[in-house]
């Protein structure tokens, strides 16, 4: 096995590059909850009608953003809606 000798400057440059690569990998591996769905994507994802989506917005069940006539939902808010309405399985009665 052969040894490689680096100067302090070369070593520090190598460490800095490894830290940059590590930071980029960590950023890519984080789940992005800042993904937005438009109204059409939301109703297709949830298998609901436009009217149901409107009712949920009116009742405050789901948060949304509106730009002009366009409606957007954060994926995080969709997950919160599903979590709030989560029901555990019932015990199997035999």
Coordinates of C-alpha atoms in Angstrom, one line a residue:
X1 CA 0.0 0.0 0.0
X2 CA 1.3 3.4 -0.9
X3 CA 0.9 6.6 1.2
X4 CA -0.3 9.9 -0.2
X5 CA 1.1 13.1 1.3
X6 CA -1.0 16.2 1.2
X7 CA -0.1 19.7 2.2
X8 CA -2.3 21.4 4.8
X9 CA -3.9 23.5 2.1
X10 CA -4.6 20.5 -0.1
X11 CA -6.1 18.6 2.9
X12 CA -8.3 21.6 3.8
X13 CA -9.5 21.9 0.2
X14 CA -10.4 18.2 0.2
X15 CA -12.3 18.5 3.4
X16 CA -14.2 21.5 2.1
X17 CA -15.2 19.7 -1.0
X18 CA -16.4 16.7 1.0
X19 CA -18.5 19.0 3.2
X20 CA -20.1 20.6 0.1
X21 CA -20.9 17.2 -1.4
X22 CA -22.3 16.0 2.0
X23 CA -24.5 19.2 2.3
X24 CA -25.9 18.7 -1.2
X25 CA -26.7 15.0 -0.5
X26 CA -28.5 15.9 2.7
X27 CA -30.5 18.6 0.9
X28 CA -31.6 16.1 -1.8
X29 CA -32.5 13.4 0.7
X30 CA -34.8 15.7 2.8
X31 CA -38.5 15.1 1.9
X32 CA -39.8 18.3 0.3
X33 CA -43.0 19.3 2.1
X34 CA -43.0 22.6 0.2
X35 CA -44.5 21.0 -2.8
X36 CA -47.6 22.7 -4.0
X37 CA -50.6 21.0 -5.8
X38 CA -53.1 23.0 -7.8
X39 CA -56.8 22.4 -7.3
X40 CA -57.0 19.8 -10.2
X41 CA -54.1 17.8 -8.8
X42 CA -55.6 17.9 -5.3
X43 CA -59.0 16.6 -6.4
X44 CA -57.4 13.9 -8.4
X45 CA -55.1 12.9 -5.6
X46 CA -58.0 12.8 -3.1
X47 CA -60.6 11.4 -5.5
X48 CA -63.1 14.1 -4.7
X49 CA -65.2 16.6 -6.7
X50 CA -64.5 20.3 -7.1
X51 CA -67.5 21.0 -4.9
X52 CA -66.1 18.8 -2.1
X53 CA -62.7 20.6 -2.3
X54 CA -64.6 24.0 -2.1
X55 CA -66.5 22.8 0.9
X56 CA -63.4 21.6 2.7
X57 CA -61.8 25.1 2.1
X58 CA -65.0 26.8 3.3
X59 CA -65.1 24.7 6.4
X60 CA -61.4 25.3 7.1
X61 CA -60.5 21.6 6.8
X62 CA -57.6 22.3 4.4
X63 CA -55.4 25.4 4.1
X64 CA -54.8 26.9 0.7
X65 CA -53.3 29.7 -1.3
X66 CA -55.2 31.6 -3.9
X67 CA -53.7 33.7 -6.7
X68 CA -56.5 35.1 -8.8
X69 CA -58.8 32.3 -9.5
X70 CA -56.1 29.6 -9.1
X71 CA -56.1 27.5 -5.9
X72 CA -52.9 25.8 -4.5
X73 CA -52.4 23.4 -1.6
X74 CA -49.2 22.6 0.3
X75 CA -48.5 18.8 0.3
X76 CA -47.8 19.2 4.0
X77 CA -51.3 20.5 4.5
X78 CA -52.8 17.5 2.6
X79 CA -50.8 15.2 4.9
X80 CA -52.1 17.0 8.0
X81 CA -55.7 16.7 6.7
X82 CA -55.2 12.9 6.3
X83 CA -53.5 12.6 9.7
X84 CA -56.3 14.4 11.4
X85 CA -58.9 12.0 10.0
X86 CA -56.8 8.9 10.5
X87 CA -58.7 6.0 12.3
X88 CA -56.9 3.1 13.8
X89 CA -58.0 -0.4 12.8
X90 CA -60.6 -1.9 15.1
X91 CA -59.8 -5.0 17.1
X92 CA -60.8 -8.2 15.3
X93 CA -63.7 -9.6 17.3
X94 CA -64.1 -13.4 17.0

